[in-house]
Amino acid sequence: MGSFNILDMALTAAKTDEEKREIVLKYLEKKCNPEERTIVQDFPEGLEWFNTKEPLSLHRDLRGKLVVLDFFTYCCINCMHILPDLEVLEEKFPVSDGLVVIGVHSAKFENEKTSANVLNAVLRYDIAHAVVNDHEAVLWNALDVQCWPTLVLVGPSGEYLLPIIGEGNRKKLLLICEVTMAFFRSRGEIVVDAELPMLALLKDTLPDSPLLFPGKIVIDGQGNNLAVADSGHHRILVTSQEGVVLHCIGGTEKGFVDGSFRKARFHSPQGMVWKDEIIYLADTENHAIRKIDLKAGAVTTIAGTGVMGDYKCQWGGAPGPEQVLSSPWDVCLGGPDDSILFIAMAGSHQIWGLFLRDSKWLKNVDHKAQVCMLYAGSGKEENRNNAYPRKAGFAQPSGLVNPHVEYLNCMFVADSESSSIRGVSLKDGAVRGVVGGDLDPMNLFAFGDVDGSGRDAKLQHPLGLAWNPLNQHLYVADSYNHKIKVVDPVQKSCTTVAGSGKPGRVDGSILAEVEFNEPGGLCVSPTFNKLYVADTNNNAIRVMDLRDQTVQELKIIFPSTTQPPTTELDSMSLSGQPIKSAISAGSPVVSCPVLDVTPGGTVCIQLTVKLPAGCKLTKGAPTAWMAYIKDTANLVFGKTPISSFDTPLAHRWTVPSTAFAAGDAILRIEVVVCYCEMDSGTCHMTALAFESPLKVKSSGAKGDVNLTIEHDM
């Protein structure tokens, strides 16, 4: 490390890129001198790999390559910040040119040592290079790595070259790699060939899913609709309480675009707050705050430039669209008449405020609308409480809630890296501890899974908070313990209410046996009887009934006006081509009576469907029916919406005179039924198919033929 420190200081002092290249070149010549040359040990055997078909060997598979080892842990916001730098590096120097990036996951939290959780992180962050789970930190210790993130450059023969520590080093990284690649090419040591045959991206195996790593969830003031940050799909879904999608805002590809709901683009959106017809959103990887106007159907950027701020300990103060931000993770409203949007700025370890209109703040100072500035936090990553807000320290604040309770007069923060819940005064900005953390503000390893009071209670990387006005308690998504906990902010007590502590996907009425998988967001219904949970790694929304003490999944249903589900009926067919069944091939088929029909005659179809007891059709969902002649291009009637089963469904069909040249046929009726259980709110989508053989007579009376079907679900 000593020689690198000298190199780093020399690069900082150099005035031109040419001087910097010369400094790096001399450093490499020295490091490759046989007397100073050190060989990095190979990857330990038995480790699990991702984005590869098989484990890689540094000295076999990667020989002849410049290797960049990215030591990271997936909880770390600073580690996330260098992923774009690595993407730029890989674009400039692809594997075929002789440079390979390898992620070395070295866990901070116990939960992060599990390979299944690392796999989810690789998918969630869309990491496209190979990653190895060094769960016992063997390479970390062997290379004397001391902090996250750290990049270690390894030469084509396994030589230890240098580390690059921390974030914000893109220019340095690109320059060093450019010089290093040229240096080893001049020595004939870089092997230029095709892509590594053992690389295989995990994201290519992801199944289609309505949600992908949902981060946060919020409910409107009336309790009618939900908004879900579908973070992995880079979009926001507004749904009914039954899970029917009302608005799909943004696309499934990342971007930074304002405009209509269809044109807008986000990048890994997270926290939201809903006020009247406006949703304020922390667009995390775009380093921006977005405003979603539900009435106007438009998205605008109200803070952030789309580029991460490479600063710390800055106060801000610029108009929102000009103010650079750093990974905002959550938001809440506060101040006089909710005129201030508070921002949990995870990337700079601070709490910021954006003035939505002219307002007064601390010490009754006037502030203009749109100004965005620091409220609390020094920018140093620590768990430091202080009566002076800008001398306090946070560690990746990721959850934010303002209870709007006069006797508390504060907002609460899920301070994820210190594994604690903190309070920030709305009167003077003073920061205090509530539960979790440690007396030593520099100790960010005081995590665990212990119910208790104050610092005796232990959490593990909590991400989400929700306030329940009924019991005056906080609900906490204790993400890495896979639990939901409740905190009394007055007594400073913390108690588990749901979750076994094991990652999984188990609903039920025994809350201690329910399983979540890194839940990241929470909200309480305005009636205070339901807790909605964004269960991130399960790609699901779970609903905890606070009265019945049960947990059930909320199914997300896309009506045809937003995005059709795979079971949506489709009446389209190619001319002359058989109509394809639009429901699952595994759906049961009900056999119906044989019908004697005559071309030109009429078939009177009447279908009665009885829902299960205590159920109703899901409002706004794509319940519909259609009918066609099986294995032909003959449509009886196209997709027809169903609003009620109170009366039988009916259709009169005139048999075409040229429909059955081949003789007998089969009439097939398909129905998609979306319904909800009224007590629990659980929603279902079921496909039904009915088939009736047709005996076609070439002549005879052209009278009516009745097909009456009664079906109990």
XYZ file of C-alpha atoms in Angstrom:
713
model
C 0.000 0.000 0.000
C 2.880 2.371 0.769
C 4.123 2.616 -2.813
C 0.568 3.184 -4.030
C 0.104 6.073 -1.596
C 3.162 7.710 -3.130
C 1.702 7.083 -6.602
C -1.642 8.538 -5.568
C -0.055 11.691 -4.211
C 2.028 12.066 -7.364
C -1.053 11.718 -9.584
C -2.882 14.325 -7.512
C 0.026 16.750 -7.847
C 0.456 16.206 -11.604
C -1.001 18.985 -13.748
C -1.512 17.227 -17.107
C -2.689 13.802 -18.235
C 0.647 13.287 -19.964
C 2.476 13.793 -16.657
C 0.080 11.348 -15.017
C 0.683 8.715 -17.703
C 4.429 9.026 -17.225
C 4.027 8.612 -13.447
C 1.904 5.458 -13.874
C 4.342 4.022 -16.412
C 7.309 4.427 -14.070
C 5.288 2.892 -11.233
C 4.457 -0.180 -13.373
C 8.070 -0.661 -14.390
C 9.012 -0.697 -10.735
C 6.186 -3.065 -9.689
C 7.102 -5.525 -12.446
C 10.747 -5.587 -11.418
C 11.462 -9.184 -10.267
C 12.641 -7.876 -6.900
C 9.322 -6.161 -6.169
C 6.955 -8.399 -8.126
C 4.255 -10.018 -5.977
C 1.880 -12.706 -7.301
C -1.753 -12.684 -6.163
C -3.073 -16.003 -4.878
C -5.722 -17.721 -6.978
C -9.410 -17.646 -6.098
C -10.025 -20.199 -3.333
C -11.700 -23.411 -4.464
C -15.279 -24.124 -3.477
C -16.562 -20.556 -3.763
C -19.819 -19.837 -5.568
C -19.700 -17.834 -8.790
C -22.315 -15.807 -10.647
C -22.541 -14.801 -14.315
C -20.231 -17.708 -15.168
C -20.814 -21.288 -16.272
C -18.020 -22.492 -14.022
C -15.544 -21.133 -11.427
C -12.701 -19.054 -12.857
C -9.010 -19.407 -12.167
C -6.920 -16.244 -11.998
C -3.801 -18.060 -13.190
C -5.472 -20.245 -15.832
C -8.608 -18.687 -17.312
C -7.554 -15.066 -16.764
C -3.889 -15.399 -17.655
C -2.988 -12.812 -20.270
C -5.683 -10.410 -19.049
C -5.539 -7.238 -17.017
C -7.898 -8.103 -14.160
C -9.773 -5.521 -12.097
C -10.994 -7.009 -8.817
C -13.939 -5.044 -7.415
C -14.177 -5.699 -3.677
C -17.749 -4.802 -2.717
C -20.569 -5.643 -0.366
C -24.068 -5.271 -1.714
C -25.454 -3.145 1.135
C -22.930 -0.389 0.422
C -24.139 2.695 -1.468
C -20.554 3.674 -2.231
C -20.058 0.276 -3.903
C -23.142 0.934 -6.021
C -21.686 4.272 -7.054
C -18.677 2.729 -8.804
C -20.733 0.248 -10.847
C -21.307 2.906 -13.558
C -17.540 3.534 -13.586
C -16.919 -0.158 -14.191
C -19.504 -0.185 -16.988
C -17.640 2.672 -18.701
C -14.346 0.814 -18.218
C -15.754 -2.413 -19.681
C -17.179 -0.532 -22.646
C -13.802 1.058 -23.380
C -11.825 -2.167 -22.819
C -14.032 -5.222 -23.501
C -12.917 -8.717 -22.537
C -11.835 -9.370 -26.115
C -9.306 -6.529 -25.774
C -7.763 -8.133 -22.720
C -9.402 -6.538 -19.645
C -11.699 -8.450 -17.269
C -13.635 -7.113 -14.287
C -14.362 -9.574 -11.475
C -16.611 -8.661 -8.570
C -15.375 -10.060 -5.265
C -18.233 -9.944 -2.790
C -16.872 -9.531 0.740
C -19.788 -9.282 3.159
C -20.248 -6.741 5.919
C -23.485 -8.175 7.335
C -24.061 -11.837 8.176
C -27.040 -11.887 5.825
C -24.778 -10.873 2.949
C -22.654 -13.989 3.224
C -25.447 -16.168 1.811
C -24.976 -16.854 -1.886
C -28.713 -16.681 -2.634
C -28.735 -13.098 -1.358
C -25.626 -12.208 -3.363
C -27.313 -13.654 -6.444
C -30.336 -11.396 -5.890
C -28.018 -8.411 -5.522
C -26.225 -9.231 -8.785
C -29.603 -9.292 -10.538
C -30.929 -6.214 -8.712
C -27.920 -4.081 -9.656
C -27.793 -5.522 -13.193
C -24.132 -6.519 -12.784
C -22.891 -7.940 -16.085
C -19.430 -9.190 -15.100
C -18.446 -12.309 -13.172
C -18.883 -12.206 -9.384
C -17.460 -14.549 -6.754
C -18.824 -14.829 -3.211
C -15.723 -14.680 -0.995
C -17.900 -15.189 2.094
C -14.994 -15.730 4.478
C -13.052 -12.745 3.052
C -10.026 -14.858 2.120
C -8.977 -12.604 -0.769
C -9.911 -9.494 1.215
C -7.411 -10.457 3.908
C -4.772 -11.783 1.506
C -4.676 -8.473 -0.391
C -4.984 -6.346 2.755
C -8.196 -4.676 1.573
C -9.498 -2.386 4.308
C -12.658 -0.694 3.053
C -15.531 -0.865 0.554
C -15.274 -0.214 -2.310
C -11.714 -1.071 -3.293
C -10.500 -1.964 -6.778
C -7.335 -4.042 -7.103
C -5.532 -4.239 -10.456
C -3.838 -7.563 -11.221
C -1.419 -7.975 -14.127
C -1.664 -10.602 -16.903
C 0.676 -12.970 -15.052
C -1.061 -12.476 -11.701
C 1.082 -9.548 -10.516
C -0.322 -7.359 -7.757
C -0.238 -3.874 -9.268
C -2.203 -1.362 -7.211
C -5.451 -0.622 -5.353
C -7.896 2.204 -6.092
C -9.842 3.016 -2.949
C -13.279 4.611 -2.639
C -15.681 6.186 -5.124
C -15.347 9.176 -7.420
C -12.233 7.843 -9.181
C -13.536 7.282 -12.716
C -10.968 9.489 -14.496
C -8.124 8.014 -12.462
C -9.350 4.455 -13.114
C -9.624 4.964 -16.874
C -6.215 6.638 -17.144
C -4.442 3.988 -15.063
C -6.064 1.129 -17.018
C -5.250 2.785 -20.345
C -1.565 3.134 -19.424
C -1.436 -0.359 -17.882
C -3.004 -2.007 -20.941
C -0.513 -0.233 -23.240
C 2.383 -1.201 -20.943
C 1.618 -4.925 -20.974
C 0.738 -4.940 -24.672
C 4.165 -3.508 -25.428
C 5.620 -6.465 -23.549
C 3.458 -8.934 -25.487
C 1.750 -10.144 -22.319
C -1.866 -9.212 -23.087
C -3.856 -11.936 -24.839
C -6.379 -10.484 -27.274
C -9.094 -12.997 -28.178
C -12.844 -13.567 -28.160
C -15.091 -13.302 -25.131
C -14.484 -15.685 -22.255
C -16.622 -18.746 -23.115
C -17.506 -19.373 -19.475
C -19.328 -16.044 -18.973
C -23.145 -16.339 -18.830
C -25.398 -13.523 -17.614
C -27.885 -14.411 -14.902
C -30.304 -11.691 -16.017
C -30.917 -13.619 -19.235
C -32.552 -16.360 -17.151
C -34.968 -14.083 -15.263
C -38.607 -15.133 -15.736
C -41.272 -12.566 -16.556
C -42.811 -11.157 -13.392
C -45.240 -8.285 -12.682
C -42.719 -6.935 -10.142
C -38.938 -7.045 -10.041
C -37.256 -6.164 -6.750
C -39.892 -3.665 -5.553
C -38.241 -1.165 -3.212
C -40.905 1.022 -1.581
C -44.681 1.296 -1.348
C -47.042 4.137 -0.402
C -50.827 4.575 -0.147
C -53.002 7.572 -0.922
C -54.776 9.507 1.820
C -58.147 7.920 1.119
C -56.739 4.407 1.165
C -58.072 3.593 -2.286
C -54.858 3.150 -4.244
C -51.241 2.092 -3.803
C -48.060 3.191 -5.548
C -45.270 0.632 -5.849
C -41.680 1.433 -6.779
C -41.085 -1.461 -9.181
C -37.386 -0.728 -8.879
C -35.996 -3.586 -10.978
C -38.307 -2.633 -13.832
C -37.459 1.089 -13.408
C -41.116 2.120 -13.164
C -43.902 3.099 -10.780
C -47.145 1.116 -10.649
C -50.287 2.714 -9.255
C -52.768 0.005 -8.295
C -56.082 -0.430 -6.561
C -56.103 -2.055 -3.111
C -56.937 -5.277 -4.946
C -53.718 -5.032 -6.964
C -55.228 -3.956 -10.288
C -52.773 -1.689 -12.132
C -54.338 1.705 -12.860
C -51.209 3.483 -14.123
C -47.895 2.114 -15.357
C -45.486 5.069 -15.154
C -42.186 4.624 -16.951
C -40.762 1.768 -18.986
C -38.933 -1.420 -18.158
C -35.611 0.047 -19.312
C -33.653 2.569 -17.271
C -33.427 6.201 -18.368
C -33.847 9.807 -17.283
C -36.745 11.293 -19.234
C -39.578 13.611 -18.222
C -42.947 13.633 -19.969
C -46.074 11.525 -20.163
C -46.431 8.330 -18.146
C -45.586 6.316 -21.258
C -42.515 8.380 -22.207
C -41.087 8.943 -18.713
C -38.058 6.926 -17.633
C -36.528 6.243 -14.224
C -33.486 4.385 -12.879
C -34.016 2.183 -9.831
C -36.685 4.390 -8.176
C -37.235 3.974 -4.428
C -39.072 6.083 -1.818
C -42.286 8.030 -2.404
C -44.727 10.277 -0.602
C -48.279 10.870 -1.873
C -50.037 14.231 -1.391
C -53.413 14.784 -3.087
C -52.816 14.071 -6.803
C -49.007 14.313 -6.574
C -46.458 11.577 -5.884
C -42.949 12.769 -5.012
C -40.336 10.154 -5.876
C -36.692 9.500 -4.993
C -35.271 8.407 -8.357
C -32.234 6.860 -6.752
C -29.803 5.997 -9.524
C -30.720 9.119 -11.483
C -29.776 11.127 -8.368
C -32.974 13.114 -8.744
C -36.360 13.901 -7.224
C -39.254 13.444 -9.622
C -42.820 14.744 -9.414
C -45.589 12.504 -10.717
C -48.788 14.448 -11.425
C -51.576 11.881 -11.568
C -54.140 14.393 -12.792
C -51.981 15.733 -15.624
C -50.466 12.327 -16.398
C -46.963 13.775 -16.452
C -43.547 13.361 -14.797
C -41.181 16.273 -14.139
C -37.794 16.557 -12.430
C -37.860 18.988 -9.499
C -34.370 18.356 -8.083
C -31.163 16.785 -9.328
C -29.392 16.844 -12.676
C -29.184 13.130 -13.397
C -25.503 13.141 -12.438
C -24.253 12.097 -9.004
C -22.752 14.835 -6.876
C -19.100 14.012 -6.169
C -18.915 16.024 -2.986
C -19.385 15.728 0.775
C -20.137 18.196 3.528
C -21.811 20.564 1.070
C -24.857 22.593 1.985
C -26.475 22.878 -1.429
C -28.734 25.884 -1.849
C -29.199 25.879 -5.621
C -32.608 25.667 -7.319
C -33.719 22.051 -7.387
C -33.119 21.245 -11.085
C -29.594 22.689 -10.800
C -28.651 21.052 -7.506
C -26.629 17.833 -7.774
C -27.780 15.061 -5.436
C -26.383 11.683 -4.399
C -28.598 8.584 -4.379
C -31.767 9.881 -2.693
C -33.487 6.815 -1.205
C -36.641 8.075 0.502
C -38.747 11.211 0.993
C -41.344 12.618 3.377
C -43.218 15.900 3.809
C -42.843 18.321 6.707
C -42.389 21.946 7.689
C -45.151 24.581 7.639
C -48.151 23.063 5.825
C -45.926 20.317 4.408
C -44.042 22.872 2.334
C -40.714 21.013 2.622
C -39.889 17.714 0.986
C -37.301 15.994 3.191
C -34.880 13.662 1.420
C -32.930 10.728 2.844
C -29.734 11.257 0.857
C -28.185 7.812 1.176
C -25.237 8.607 -1.073
C -23.954 11.532 0.986
C -25.184 10.209 4.379
C -27.351 13.263 5.013
C -30.928 14.547 5.272
C -31.809 17.291 2.808
C -34.848 19.508 2.206
C -36.481 20.794 -0.967
C -38.779 23.802 -0.615
C -41.948 23.167 -2.587
C -43.006 26.785 -2.116
C -41.753 29.875 -0.310
C -41.397 28.933 3.339
C -39.635 29.513 6.633
C -37.282 27.008 8.172
C -34.887 26.846 11.117
C -34.667 30.087 13.137
C -37.589 31.430 11.094
C -35.387 32.094 8.058
C -37.167 32.691 4.731
C -36.424 30.338 1.839
C -37.542 30.527 -1.759
C -39.476 27.803 -3.550
C -37.390 25.159 -5.391
C -34.272 25.687 -3.263
C -32.721 22.352 -2.249
C -30.311 22.264 0.682
C -28.825 20.295 3.546
C -30.850 19.879 6.743
C -28.829 17.446 8.889
C -25.665 15.401 8.590
C -21.995 16.236 8.209
C -21.497 13.911 5.251
C -19.236 11.643 7.280
C -20.498 8.058 7.412
C -21.098 7.516 11.109
C -23.779 7.073 13.757
C -23.287 10.393 15.530
C -26.123 12.070 17.428
C -25.842 15.794 18.038
C -27.969 18.772 19.025
C -26.412 20.630 16.084
C -27.878 19.018 12.942
C -24.908 19.576 10.656
C -22.510 18.036 13.148
C -24.553 14.845 13.373
C -23.577 11.860 11.242
C -25.680 9.323 9.370
C -24.736 6.076 7.687
C -26.708 5.590 4.476
C -30.170 6.786 5.579
C -32.653 4.740 3.549
C -36.075 5.149 5.177
C -37.872 8.336 6.198
C -41.257 9.025 7.813
C -42.877 12.056 9.418
C -45.674 11.003 11.806
C -47.098 14.562 11.913
C -47.541 14.173 15.671
C -47.174 17.373 17.688
C -45.745 15.822 20.852
C -42.969 14.142 18.841
C -42.345 16.968 16.337
C -39.734 14.923 14.496
C -39.188 12.635 11.566
C -37.681 9.181 11.903
C -34.832 7.735 9.855
C -33.938 4.127 9.080
C -30.162 4.524 9.167
C -29.286 1.320 7.372
C -25.496 1.051 7.679
C -25.548 1.787 11.416
C -28.501 -0.619 11.818
C -30.429 1.930 13.843
C -33.569 4.041 13.923
C -32.884 7.737 14.520
C -35.034 10.789 15.224
C -34.505 14.234 13.664
C -36.252 17.196 15.280
C -38.407 19.327 13.005
C -37.980 22.225 15.424
C -34.207 22.578 15.549
C -32.755 19.631 13.593
C -31.301 17.874 16.641
C -30.508 14.214 15.946
C -31.044 11.511 18.564
C -30.985 7.751 18.715
C -34.146 5.695 19.161
C -33.180 2.007 18.902
C -30.153 0.090 17.646
C -26.655 1.285 16.898
C -23.803 1.701 19.343
C -22.462 4.282 21.794
C -19.338 4.594 19.638
C -20.443 6.673 16.628
C -17.731 5.105 14.472
C -18.929 1.535 15.100
C -21.099 0.604 12.125
C -20.934 -3.109 12.946
C -23.319 -3.037 15.936
C -25.955 -5.132 14.227
C -27.914 -8.235 15.196
C -31.446 -9.476 15.795
C -32.413 -8.649 19.365
C -35.685 -7.252 20.693
C -35.145 -4.741 23.468
C -34.818 -1.064 24.309
C -32.490 1.656 23.071
C -29.057 0.452 22.057
C -29.757 -2.985 23.532
C -32.122 -3.609 20.626
C -30.348 -4.817 17.507
C -31.368 -4.554 13.869
C -29.626 -5.561 10.649
C -29.670 -2.988 7.829
C -33.254 -1.661 8.169
C -34.565 0.041 5.031
C -38.215 0.939 5.534
C -40.412 2.817 8.032
C -44.149 3.404 8.425
C -46.114 5.198 11.144
C -49.345 3.822 12.620
C -51.364 6.679 14.195
C -53.648 4.173 15.904
C -51.028 2.769 18.281
C -48.503 5.634 17.865
C -45.801 3.166 16.859
C -43.316 2.808 14.022
C -43.217 -0.281 11.832
C -39.720 -1.162 10.628
C -38.654 -3.284 7.666
C -35.667 -4.959 9.328
C -34.450 -5.984 5.921
C -31.486 -8.270 6.535
C -33.253 -10.019 9.424
C -36.219 -10.651 7.071
C -38.596 -9.337 9.723
C -41.143 -6.646 10.446
C -40.603 -4.982 13.820
C -42.514 -2.360 15.793
C -40.856 0.510 17.666
C -42.361 2.619 20.436
C -40.464 5.905 19.966
C -41.327 7.153 23.467
C -40.288 4.020 25.347
C -37.532 3.346 22.782
C -38.573 -0.290 22.631
C -38.303 -2.618 19.625
C -40.257 -5.861 19.187
C -40.603 -8.373 16.349
C -44.159 -8.657 15.030
C -43.740 -10.837 11.936
C -41.103 -12.980 10.310
C -39.228 -16.113 11.281
C -35.842 -14.553 10.558
C -35.258 -16.951 7.667
C -35.468 -15.690 4.080
C -38.442 -17.238 2.334
C -41.931 -16.694 0.985
C -44.475 -18.082 3.453
C -47.863 -16.516 4.177
C -50.072 -17.525 7.081
C -51.743 -16.717 10.373
C -48.794 -17.597 12.625
C -46.722 -14.434 12.324
C -43.638 -16.014 13.872
C -43.587 -18.525 10.997
C -44.221 -16.075 8.156
C -41.214 -15.585 5.889
C -40.031 -12.477 4.014
C -36.891 -11.911 1.934
C -35.184 -8.564 2.512
C -38.323 -6.412 2.742
C -37.484 -2.824 1.823
C -40.612 -0.687 2.132
C -43.767 -0.338 4.237
C -46.969 1.675 4.434
C -50.004 1.598 6.724
C -53.529 1.946 5.335
C -55.479 5.062 6.421
C -57.875 2.755 8.280
C -54.841 1.457 10.232
C -55.860 -2.178 9.686
C -53.356 -3.194 7.014
C -49.598 -3.005 6.617
C -48.362 -3.261 3.033
C -44.844 -4.651 2.614
C -42.595 -4.352 -0.444
C -40.960 -7.785 -0.145
C -38.000 -6.982 -2.352
C -36.250 -10.275 -3.051
C -39.571 -12.118 -3.370
C -40.647 -9.704 -6.136
C -43.935 -9.332 -4.297
C -46.220 -7.141 -2.215
C -47.336 -8.780 1.028
C -50.248 -7.573 3.143
C -50.278 -7.935 6.914
C -53.765 -7.694 8.446
C -53.148 -5.904 11.746
C -56.463 -7.086 13.198
C -56.457 -10.733 12.171
C -52.656 -11.009 12.429
C -52.283 -12.719 9.058
C -49.985 -12.187 6.067
C -51.032 -12.784 2.457
C -49.610 -11.842 -0.921
C -51.256 -9.141 -3.021
C -51.408 -10.286 -6.632
C -50.567 -7.573 -9.165
C -52.997 -7.642 -12.092
C -52.451 -5.775 -15.354
C -55.625 -4.880 -17.253
C -55.307 -4.573 -21.017
C -55.153 -0.773 -20.799
C -51.746 -0.915 -19.123
C -49.967 -4.155 -19.930
C -51.688 -7.477 -20.655
C -50.883 -10.443 -18.432
C -49.964 -13.742 -20.068
C -53.478 -15.084 -19.443
C -55.290 -12.152 -21.046
C -57.830 -13.196 -23.653
C -56.770 -12.174 -27.132
C -59.228 -12.157 -30.007
C -56.606 -11.399 -32.662
C -55.851 -14.054 -35.271
C -53.951 -14.140 -38.532
C -56.093 -14.468 -41.597
C -56.531 -18.126 -42.370
C -54.479 -19.205 -39.343
C -55.973 -21.069 -36.364
C -56.855 -18.921 -33.363
C -54.501 -19.709 -30.496
C -55.755 -20.308 -27.012
C -54.840 -17.276 -24.913
C -55.077 -19.036 -21.554
C -52.568 -21.325 -19.931
C -52.218 -24.744 -21.508
C -52.625 -26.218 -18.035
C -56.059 -24.684 -17.444
C -58.813 -27.292 -16.924
C -61.290 -27.831 -19.755
C -64.955 -28.489 -18.991
C -66.695 -30.781 -21.496
C -70.152 -29.622 -22.599
C -72.999 -31.326 -24.494
C -72.790 -32.135 -28.192
C -74.731 -29.660 -30.336
C -76.451 -30.450 -33.633
C -76.092 -27.339 -35.802
C -76.969 -26.324 -39.333
C -75.199 -23.634 -41.396
C -77.347 -20.511 -41.158
C -78.869 -21.667 -37.855
C -78.382 -19.997 -34.457
C -76.618 -21.177 -31.312
C -77.811 -19.429 -28.122
C -74.933 -19.490 -25.614
C -75.734 -18.863 -21.959
C -73.006 -19.100 -19.312
C -73.485 -18.786 -15.552
C -70.408 -18.570 -13.316
C -70.746 -18.633 -9.537
C -67.846 -17.147 -7.568
C -66.642 -18.725 -4.292
C -68.525 -17.576 -1.193
C -67.407 -14.195 0.140
C -65.813 -13.131 -3.152
C -66.463 -10.396 -5.707
C -65.126 -9.507 -9.124
C -62.049 -7.297 -8.954
C -62.986 -3.805 -10.083
C -61.000 -2.683 -13.117
C -59.425 -6.102 -13.705
C -59.502 -7.829 -17.131
C -62.363 -10.287 -16.485
C -63.579 -11.190 -19.985
C -64.761 -14.017 -22.260
C -64.492 -15.037 -25.893
C -65.393 -18.000 -28.138
C -64.031 -19.531 -31.335
C -63.999 -22.740 -33.345
C -61.064 -24.759 -32.120
C -58.138 -25.283 -34.531
C -59.617 -22.876 -37.076
C -59.550 -19.145 -37.865
C -63.292 -18.831 -37.155
C -64.070 -16.424 -34.321
C -67.494 -16.779 -32.684
C -67.064 -13.531 -30.741
C -64.035 -11.592 -29.624
C -62.855 -10.578 -26.180
C -65.811 -9.123 -24.278
C -65.387 -7.537 -20.812
C -67.463 -8.914 -17.924
C -68.578 -6.499 -15.203
C -70.851 -8.849 -13.243
C -71.914 -12.473 -12.852
C -75.250 -11.478 -11.282
C -77.021 -12.502 -14.495
C -75.993 -15.166 -17.025
C -73.648 -14.197 -19.839
C -75.356 -14.553 -23.204
C -74.464 -14.522 -26.889
C -76.382 -15.497 -30.045
C -74.199 -16.956 -32.809
C -75.322 -17.517 -36.382
C -73.513 -20.538 -37.806
C -71.704 -19.472 -41.023
C -72.752 -21.281 -44.154
C -69.117 -21.965 -45.141
C -67.652 -22.578 -41.709
C -67.465 -26.338 -41.627
C -66.364 -27.662 -44.943
C -64.391 -30.341 -43.127
C -67.398 -31.578 -41.161
C -67.576 -31.668 -37.364
C -65.910 -29.051 -35.135
C -65.481 -27.959 -31.513
C -66.861 -24.731 -30.047
C -64.447 -23.415 -27.369
C -65.376 -20.738 -24.834
C -62.588 -19.148 -22.761
C -63.059 -17.002 -19.650
C -60.573 -15.133 -17.476
C -62.006 -14.360 -14.022
C -60.337 -11.884 -11.648
C -61.861 -11.891 -8.184
C -61.000 -10.942 -4.609
C -61.835 -12.352 -1.196
C -63.784 -9.580 0.547
C -62.543 -10.428 4.048
C -58.832 -10.774 3.380
C -58.509 -8.687 0.215
C -56.554 -11.517 -1.461
C -57.015 -11.443 -5.246
C -56.989 -14.278 -7.764
C -56.903 -14.680 -11.539
C -58.428 -17.900 -12.888
C -58.767 -19.169 -16.458
C -61.735 -21.334 -17.517
C -62.282 -23.212 -20.786
C -65.447 -24.918 -22.012
C -65.628 -27.120 -25.137
C -68.766 -28.311 -26.910
C -68.512 -30.669 -29.943
C -70.566 -29.569 -32.960
C -72.327 -32.070 -35.222
C -72.820 -30.183 -38.471
C -75.779 -31.085 -40.645
C -75.637 -30.010 -44.265
C -79.407 -29.536 -44.432
C -82.421 -29.272 -42.183
C -84.360 -26.679 -40.220
C -82.369 -23.619 -39.308
C -83.752 -23.260 -35.774
C -82.160 -22.190 -32.491
C -79.882 -24.534 -30.565
C -79.305 -23.770 -26.854
C -76.000 -24.221 -25.036
C -76.510 -23.622 -21.309
C -73.476 -23.865 -19.027
C -73.488 -23.467 -15.235
C -70.149 -23.472 -13.463
C -69.297 -23.144 -9.748
C -65.760 -21.981 -9.042
